XYZ file of C-alpha atoms in Angstrom:
542
model
C 0.424 -0.372 0.383
C 3.094 2.305 0.877
C 4.029 1.998 -3.201
C 1.409 3.996 -4.452
C -0.581 6.919 -2.324
C -2.021 10.281 -2.081
C -2.131 13.376 -0.439
C -5.307 14.146 1.772
C -6.613 17.246 -0.323
C -5.378 14.929 -3.611
C -3.008 17.131 -5.309
C -0.147 15.300 -5.085
C 0.832 12.027 -5.163
C 3.981 9.768 -4.102
C 5.285 6.374 -5.608
C 7.962 3.935 -5.946
C 9.807 3.706 -9.165
C 10.767 0.395 -11.461
C 14.362 1.245 -9.082
C 12.350 1.161 -5.451
C 13.027 5.221 -4.949
C 10.393 7.781 -4.476
C 8.059 9.651 -7.223
C 6.126 12.552 -6.318
C 3.533 13.863 -9.024
C 1.381 17.451 -8.417
C -1.899 16.747 -10.041
C -3.435 20.157 -11.230
C 0.104 21.697 -12.258
C 1.112 17.768 -14.220
C 4.858 17.229 -13.342
C 6.949 14.708 -11.638
C 10.065 14.567 -9.257
C 12.114 11.971 -7.605
C 13.292 11.854 -4.031
C 16.764 13.153 -3.922
C 19.416 12.655 -0.499
C 18.745 9.037 0.735
C 21.137 8.130 1.974
C 21.758 3.781 2.685
C 19.699 1.258 0.064
C 17.166 -0.804 0.395
C 13.274 -0.614 0.318
C 11.389 3.200 1.377
C 8.759 2.369 3.281
C 5.915 3.945 5.601
C 4.973 7.144 3.196
C 3.181 9.838 5.154
C 1.779 12.876 3.523
C 1.479 16.127 5.889
C -1.597 17.606 6.665
C -1.244 19.939 3.845
C 0.392 18.200 0.996
C 3.391 19.853 1.305
C 6.308 17.392 3.120
C 6.397 13.589 2.418
C 7.794 11.730 5.390
C 9.466 8.386 4.861
C 11.575 4.680 6.372
C 14.036 3.507 4.542
C 17.344 1.792 5.463
C 20.826 4.380 6.037
C 23.670 3.182 5.450
C 25.078 0.789 7.657
C 20.965 -1.218 7.668
C 19.338 0.606 10.602
C 15.804 2.947 9.124
C 15.875 6.175 9.973
C 12.929 8.784 9.086
C 13.621 11.390 5.788
C 11.407 14.902 5.648
C 10.859 15.909 1.560
C 9.748 19.510 0.968
C 7.596 19.251 -1.878
C 6.888 23.077 -2.208
C 4.383 25.261 -1.479
C 2.917 24.189 -5.494
C 3.798 23.531 -7.792
C 7.376 21.171 -8.033
C 11.043 21.894 -8.760
C 11.797 22.277 -12.126
C 15.015 19.693 -11.823
C 12.114 17.286 -11.715
C 14.743 17.004 -7.946
C 13.383 17.487 -4.072
C 16.099 17.326 -1.957
C 15.244 15.272 1.422
C 16.701 15.161 5.368
C 16.919 13.013 7.605
C 15.310 13.698 10.795
C 15.819 10.858 12.648
C 19.988 9.885 13.349
C 21.280 5.997 12.642
C 21.762 4.613 16.217
C 18.612 2.798 15.611
C 16.028 2.030 14.032
C 13.241 5.070 13.722
C 9.544 4.069 12.124
C 5.832 4.799 11.361
C 6.228 8.730 11.257
C 2.791 10.031 11.874
C 2.277 13.829 11.247
C 0.006 15.388 13.792
C -0.237 18.389 17.394
C -2.020 18.529 19.892
C -5.493 19.285 18.642
C -4.784 16.855 16.787
C -4.081 15.670 13.256
C -6.775 17.832 11.190
C -5.113 21.039 11.316
C -1.393 22.018 10.368
C 1.529 19.565 11.935
C 3.474 20.641 14.690
C 5.373 17.110 15.910
C 5.845 13.834 13.793
C 5.647 11.203 15.713
C 7.841 7.644 15.246
C 7.734 4.367 16.790
C 11.785 3.726 17.827
C 13.926 1.285 19.519
C 16.379 3.230 20.660
C 15.857 2.521 24.762
C 15.673 -1.424 24.241
C 14.312 -3.029 27.607
C 15.336 -6.534 28.858
C 13.905 -8.705 30.653
C 17.314 -9.942 31.801
C 19.254 -8.331 34.051
C 22.450 -10.098 34.130
C 23.499 -11.813 30.599
C 26.889 -13.427 31.775
C 28.760 -16.331 32.450
C 28.425 -19.311 29.465
C 25.108 -20.934 30.867
C 23.078 -17.598 31.115
C 20.287 -16.901 28.584
C 20.676 -14.370 25.978
C 18.156 -11.516 26.617
C 14.654 -11.678 26.094
C 14.117 -8.047 24.442
C 9.995 -8.742 23.995
C 9.454 -4.645 25.650
C 11.179 -2.494 23.266
C 9.428 -0.328 21.524
C 8.698 3.166 22.518
C 6.943 6.375 21.056
C 8.672 9.169 20.496
C 7.956 12.824 19.163
C 9.693 14.702 17.337
C 9.061 19.268 17.666
C 9.530 20.290 13.873
C 8.984 24.298 14.674
C 12.128 26.350 15.084
C 12.168 29.261 18.317
C 13.403 33.261 16.532
C 17.282 32.052 14.268
C 17.202 28.145 15.756
C 19.140 28.839 18.718
C 18.002 25.942 20.537
C 19.655 23.809 23.715
C 20.182 20.462 20.770
C 19.681 18.457 24.549
C 16.867 19.497 26.051
C 13.400 17.375 26.595
C 10.303 17.932 27.138
C 7.914 15.559 30.347
C 5.695 13.496 27.978
C 2.690 15.281 26.302
C 3.303 17.805 24.061
C 5.180 17.953 21.135
C 5.342 22.004 21.043
C 4.637 22.452 25.350
C 7.970 24.845 25.235
C 7.551 26.440 21.342
C 4.253 28.252 21.580
C 5.453 31.839 21.605
C 6.785 32.019 17.443
C 7.539 34.355 15.636
C 6.311 33.486 12.700
C 3.831 31.040 12.317
C 0.776 30.605 12.973
C -0.857 28.667 14.672
C -4.016 27.609 12.882
C -4.723 27.009 9.989
C -5.503 29.385 7.490
C -8.756 30.140 5.717
C -9.791 29.469 2.439
C -9.197 33.703 1.474
C -6.145 33.348 3.060
C -4.728 30.024 1.815
C -5.135 31.434 -2.133
C -2.238 33.919 -1.095
C 1.027 33.015 -4.509
C 4.583 31.852 -2.634
C 7.624 29.509 -3.746
C 8.316 26.823 -3.763
C 11.874 28.308 -2.728
C 10.700 31.278 -0.339
C 11.640 29.336 3.485
C 9.633 31.961 5.274
C 6.012 31.819 4.161
C 4.238 29.435 4.598
C 1.210 29.570 2.906
C 0.268 27.534 0.214
C -1.649 27.027 -2.526
C -4.455 24.614 -1.763
C -7.317 23.632 -3.261
C -10.973 23.731 -2.006
C -10.367 20.595 -0.548
C -7.487 20.785 1.181
C -7.845 24.110 2.778
C -4.844 23.022 5.877
C -1.656 25.272 4.897
C 1.354 22.784 6.523
C 4.353 25.453 9.300
C 7.248 25.486 7.242
C 9.330 23.572 8.655
C 13.454 25.620 8.595
C 15.548 23.232 7.069
C 17.936 26.555 6.681
C 18.274 26.254 10.150
C 22.022 25.659 11.795
C 19.531 23.289 14.435
C 19.904 20.712 10.443
C 23.952 20.272 10.448
C 25.299 17.340 11.703
C 28.080 16.389 13.642
C 31.392 14.395 13.186
C 28.505 11.214 13.931
C 26.495 12.179 11.195
C 23.567 13.425 13.869
C 22.159 17.137 13.743
C 20.639 19.096 16.932
C 17.227 18.832 14.774
C 17.341 15.476 15.908
C 18.280 15.091 19.044
C 15.651 17.109 20.085
C 13.224 14.024 19.986
C 12.077 12.763 22.997
C 10.114 9.463 24.405
C 5.930 10.355 25.699
C 6.868 8.974 28.949
C 2.699 8.074 29.063
C 2.913 5.299 26.830
C 4.869 2.013 27.828
C 7.071 -0.214 25.837
C 5.188 -2.695 23.615
C 5.747 -4.714 21.241
C 4.490 -1.327 18.732
C 4.000 -2.992 14.930
C 2.540 0.078 13.905
C 1.588 3.411 14.661
C -1.625 4.033 12.698
C -2.766 7.669 13.820
C -3.766 10.244 15.790
C -6.320 11.239 16.670
C -8.860 14.288 14.252
C -9.533 16.408 17.226
C -7.212 15.557 19.269
C -3.174 14.637 20.429
C -4.891 10.496 21.303
C -2.335 8.352 19.111
C -3.416 4.530 17.964
C -1.382 1.594 18.262
C -1.544 -2.125 16.971
C 0.726 -4.949 18.381
C 0.498 -7.968 18.556
C -1.875 -8.311 20.091
C -3.734 -6.160 18.700
C -4.531 -2.267 18.945
C -4.810 0.060 21.355
C -5.771 3.744 21.870
C -3.817 5.837 24.047
C -5.157 9.259 25.328
C -6.163 11.517 28.233
C -3.476 13.685 29.475
C -0.225 13.375 29.113
C -1.441 9.555 27.345
C -1.764 7.897 30.391
C -5.235 6.247 29.811
C -5.245 3.723 27.901
C -8.757 1.427 25.436
C -8.190 -1.753 24.521
C -9.862 -1.935 20.989
C -9.274 -5.633 20.635
C -8.559 -8.469 21.982
C -5.357 -11.165 20.996
C -5.870 -12.776 18.226
C -8.424 -10.286 16.275
C -7.297 -7.165 14.447
C -5.813 -8.813 11.304
C -5.911 -5.278 10.240
C -5.749 -1.225 10.785
C -5.813 2.170 8.495
C -6.651 4.947 7.968
C -7.995 6.811 5.242
C -6.122 8.971 3.562
C -8.025 12.486 4.957
C -7.115 10.748 8.217
C -11.302 11.114 9.181
C -11.756 6.905 9.824
C -9.563 4.186 10.800
C -10.736 1.201 9.181
C -10.462 -2.379 11.566
C -10.341 -5.610 9.519
C -11.157 -8.948 12.052
C -11.882 -12.399 11.050
C -13.679 -11.411 6.898
C -15.590 -8.368 9.057
C -14.258 -5.264 8.134
C -16.045 -1.852 10.546
C -14.838 1.782 9.292
C -15.076 4.462 12.987
C -14.782 7.464 13.271
C -11.195 8.728 13.768
C -12.161 10.752 16.971
C -11.405 10.548 20.327
C -15.558 9.573 20.797
C -15.969 7.501 18.057
C -12.371 5.398 18.468
C -13.056 5.147 22.709
C -15.939 3.409 21.726
C -14.593 0.400 19.509
C -13.726 -1.666 22.636
C -16.692 -3.483 22.086
C -15.334 -3.898 18.032
C -16.526 -6.521 16.784
C -19.591 -8.102 19.702
C -22.208 -9.517 18.084
C -24.371 -6.626 19.051
C -21.770 -3.595 17.902
C -21.605 -5.962 14.168
C -25.329 -4.680 13.308
C -23.932 -1.534 12.907
C -20.771 0.625 10.966
C -19.586 -2.627 9.881
C -18.688 -3.945 5.590
C -19.231 -7.251 4.908
C -15.805 -8.417 3.069
C -17.716 -12.061 2.865
C -20.275 -10.090 0.864
C -17.869 -8.684 -1.822
C -17.733 -9.634 -5.445
C -15.521 -7.698 -8.038
C -17.185 -7.505 -11.463
C -14.493 -8.385 -14.065
C -15.504 -7.945 -18.141
C -12.409 -9.227 -20.095
C -12.860 -6.834 -23.145
C -11.168 -3.979 -20.507
C -9.295 -5.935 -18.305
C -7.879 -8.471 -20.373
C -6.514 -6.295 -22.907
C -4.937 -3.802 -19.612
C -2.761 -6.361 -18.467
C -1.153 -7.225 -21.701
C 0.158 -4.229 -21.331
C 0.849 -3.858 -17.575
C 2.391 -7.315 -18.123
C 4.381 -6.262 -21.384
C 5.884 -3.254 -19.315
C 6.965 -4.639 -16.306
C 9.389 -7.717 -18.880
C 10.489 -4.180 -20.302
C 11.394 -2.297 -16.929
C 12.795 -5.311 -15.375
C 14.170 -7.625 -17.528
C 18.099 -7.781 -16.454
C 18.850 -6.618 -20.427
C 17.673 -3.527 -21.286
C 18.164 -4.383 -25.050
C 15.837 -6.948 -24.826
C 18.436 -9.875 -26.639
C 17.677 -7.546 -29.942
C 14.329 -7.757 -29.792
C 11.904 -5.248 -31.056
C 9.251 -4.892 -28.208
C 7.157 -2.531 -29.555
C 6.508 -3.976 -32.465
C 6.199 -7.638 -30.091
C 3.114 -5.499 -28.126
C 1.783 -4.763 -31.167
C 2.318 -8.808 -32.534
C 0.101 -9.809 -29.993
C -2.531 -6.933 -28.833
C -4.990 -7.918 -31.481
C -4.767 -11.364 -29.537
C -5.396 -9.567 -25.903
C -8.364 -7.772 -27.549
C -9.808 -11.162 -27.814
C -9.311 -13.612 -25.148
C -12.158 -14.030 -22.820
C -10.457 -16.163 -20.289
C -7.930 -15.815 -17.235
C -6.143 -18.953 -19.199
C -6.576 -17.786 -22.453
C -4.750 -14.129 -21.840
C -2.084 -16.494 -19.610
C -1.459 -18.022 -23.604
C -0.367 -14.463 -25.269
C 1.367 -13.379 -22.362
C 2.856 -16.351 -22.558
C 3.902 -15.743 -26.632
C 4.582 -12.765 -26.143
C 6.884 -13.839 -22.866
C 8.992 -15.813 -25.117
C 9.894 -13.411 -27.738
C 12.661 -13.052 -25.439
C 14.269 -16.229 -25.144
C 14.741 -15.892 -21.270
C 14.432 -19.092 -18.900
C 13.220 -17.237 -16.215
C 10.678 -15.543 -17.307
C 6.965 -17.028 -15.438
C 3.344 -16.219 -15.838
C 1.084 -17.971 -13.597
C -1.734 -16.281 -10.694
C -4.954 -14.718 -11.680
C -8.159 -14.892 -11.150
C -8.903 -18.228 -12.899
C -12.663 -20.135 -12.252
C -12.139 -21.971 -9.026
C -15.027 -25.271 -9.840
C -15.675 -26.019 -5.451
C -16.061 -22.972 -5.491
C -15.240 -23.051 -2.249
C -17.073 -25.784 -0.678
C -14.931 -28.065 2.286
C -14.544 -31.768 0.275
C -15.609 -30.947 -3.487
C -12.386 -30.640 -4.456
C -11.591 -33.988 -3.377
C -14.654 -34.848 -4.841
C -13.178 -33.881 -8.203
C -9.922 -35.826 -7.940
C -9.943 -38.500 -10.729
C -8.460 -41.624 -8.365
C -5.671 -43.607 -10.108
C -5.034 -46.713 -11.637
C -1.300 -46.654 -11.779
C -1.371 -48.364 -15.362
C -1.033 -46.230 -18.827
C -3.518 -46.948 -21.416
C -4.363 -46.178 -24.491
C -7.838 -44.904 -26.973
C -8.053 -47.789 -29.218
C -11.216 -47.993 -30.816
C -10.473 -50.932 -32.742
C -9.655 -53.006 -29.178
C -13.320 -51.411 -27.615
C -11.586 -49.548 -24.662
C -8.865 -48.718 -23.045
C -5.791 -50.695 -23.919
C -3.286 -51.116 -20.764
C 0.072 -50.206 -22.053
C 1.666 -50.814 -19.031
C 1.286 -50.979 -15.273
C 4.247 -49.388 -13.272
C 5.873 -51.137 -10.965
C 7.664 -49.697 -7.351
C 10.353 -47.484 -7.085
C 12.180 -48.609 -4.003
C 14.109 -45.834 -3.504
C 10.925 -43.183 -4.462
C 7.383 -45.324 -3.817
C 7.408 -45.891 -0.385
C 4.700 -44.888 2.689
C 5.516 -46.342 5.866
C 8.868 -47.647 4.886
C 6.663 -49.799 2.688
C 6.449 -50.178 -1.623
C 3.087 -48.886 -3.106
C 1.927 -51.276 -5.543
C 0.206 -50.439 -9.136
C -4.198 -50.586 -7.516
C -3.653 -53.105 -11.086
C -0.502 -55.804 -10.389
C -0.968 -58.428 -9.679
C 0.454 -58.261 -6.278
C -2.003 -56.259 -5.036
C -5.243 -57.729 -6.836
C -4.283 -61.087 -5.613
C -4.423 -60.540 -1.630
C -8.660 -60.216 -2.847
C -7.824 -63.452 -4.854
C -8.161 -61.408 -7.936
C -5.828 -61.906 -11.334
C -3.762 -59.230 -11.700
C -4.322 -56.617 -14.797
C -1.393 -57.051 -17.881
C -0.323 -55.191 -20.626
C -2.526 -56.198 -23.280
C -5.844 -56.339 -21.308
C -7.959 -54.003 -22.898
C -10.589 -51.244 -19.448
C -13.609 -51.686 -21.656
C -16.639 -49.305 -18.291
C -16.114 -48.039 -14.826
C -19.028 -48.563 -12.173
C -20.949 -50.333 -15.560
C -20.518 -47.446 -17.304
C -18.517 -47.185 -20.986
C -14.914 -45.890 -21.434
C -16.702 -44.346 -24.242
C -19.522 -42.644 -22.492
C -17.366 -39.596 -21.578
C -13.709 -37.850 -23.955
C -11.513 -39.177 -20.490
C -10.379 -42.663 -19.143
C -10.508 -39.680 -15.721
C -13.720 -38.285 -15.563
C -14.997 -42.011 -14.564
C -12.497 -41.754 -11.588
C -13.176 -38.603 -10.454
C -13.746 -38.259 -6.483
C -12.929 -42.342 -6.481
C -9.416 -41.937 -4.537
C -9.855 -44.613 -1.322
C -12.857 -45.854 -2.563
C -13.528 -49.128 -4.429
C -14.353 -49.148 -7.962
C -15.353 -52.076 -10.316
C -14.338 -52.228 -14.063
C -14.679 -53.820 -16.772
C -11.743 -55.877 -18.392
C -11.311 -57.565 -21.499
C -8.290 -59.799 -21.145
C -5.551 -59.969 -23.978
C -8.102 -57.879 -26.141
C -10.230 -60.770 -27.183
C -13.381 -63.135 -25.188
C -16.086 -61.727 -22.784
C -15.193 -59.050 -20.272
C -14.838 -60.120 -16.492
C -14.852 -58.312 -13.483
C -11.995 -56.725 -11.212
C -12.065 -54.549 -8.460
C -9.946 -52.431 -7.670
C -9.506 -49.916 -5.122
C -7.150 -46.958 -7.373
C -4.965 -44.415 -5.538
C -4.888 -40.224 -5.546
């Protein structure tokens, strides 16, 4: 989900290109830019837009493989003509920092003056003395804390870089700001022109659906200069929210829309911390119930998934506090999205040509040889596109994709997956009923012989064909049938019927053997292809 997303106002988009680099686009201006200065190598993840859509916070591995958080300033409007947006690391690389979430004391609905995130910088183990040859390894059970990084800078940036705050407000000591408004401007003031290069303005040109205007982060401040260890004074301003205990948190889902409450997901469900200094805790879901928890792009709603059901809740203190009985039987009668009843209508005439174009494009962008083994790749697209337009089943489209991909003559190019029809419709036991039993012989359909002529009776392989160290023989082999006083089937015998139904009534012998694995079937066999048919009772295997 983080590979593509939109800003809360919808005027900007982000995605990862085929090389894993972060790209932003301004929809109204029709411009794109690539985020630069991302140190380290690895997957960019957990991308979060600021409420006004100016800044982009994301986590990524640093050079030493610790996860850090960086912020990119995309400008007040449009994008830089250079097509590049610089990113600045705001957390040090001496420990992991993840899940950036924009917020403030008033909630995430207005301009953000703090960046909340998770970090394991204060690891707490439950083994006090890990010394000696028999000492256990330290258990790091509750290793993640919730931190806040104040974004606004007082005056000329002469803050004490080592200051800490007691725990609740990210900007309690930064209230007196010389040039930063404390609330979002009105629609009239938000229309004032500004430029991306200006460091003194803090208004952006926003559309009607994005009235929030972000506070300006002064990246030119001396606080962003790094010392010999690569740590900036700005990153040292982060502090832990002491009211939220350490825990095995997996995600910082969101801040409430109307106050500073925080919603966190963890291995045991989800917890909502609110109240003075975040000391009031509300459990949204019990253990092993929550399968997903997500916040909407505009941050107005939170969706929770559990056991095939989804409920959408207002992202407010009242909405989330009332969710402790989220999936009770009574609560499930209202505000529930029945995900088990979701259906998607597929129109092959529209879907399959688009899938064909995507597959062609992916092979072009990801194939190791940019010259495509000397193949004229656009010509390949034109050659097979008419076939994709005629496909009415996914199996047909896959056949076209295989022919297209085969043009590059590469071994490690595969076509698999897709929306194939399930003949069992998900019913338990249906698959076994449709699976054909196996008689352990090979046959040849022969009209002159009047049935299927046995061409081989398979013998067990002592190295492979064994169950519980005992060899498995063909159900029609002499050694198998003589246990029931019957004579085994031999090469040249003809199978003419299964359970009284002629083999000529079906296009394939396996049709008569569906669902017979482990059950006795009565075969009609003509010995040596001459004389009358004799009955043979056998038990096919799976």
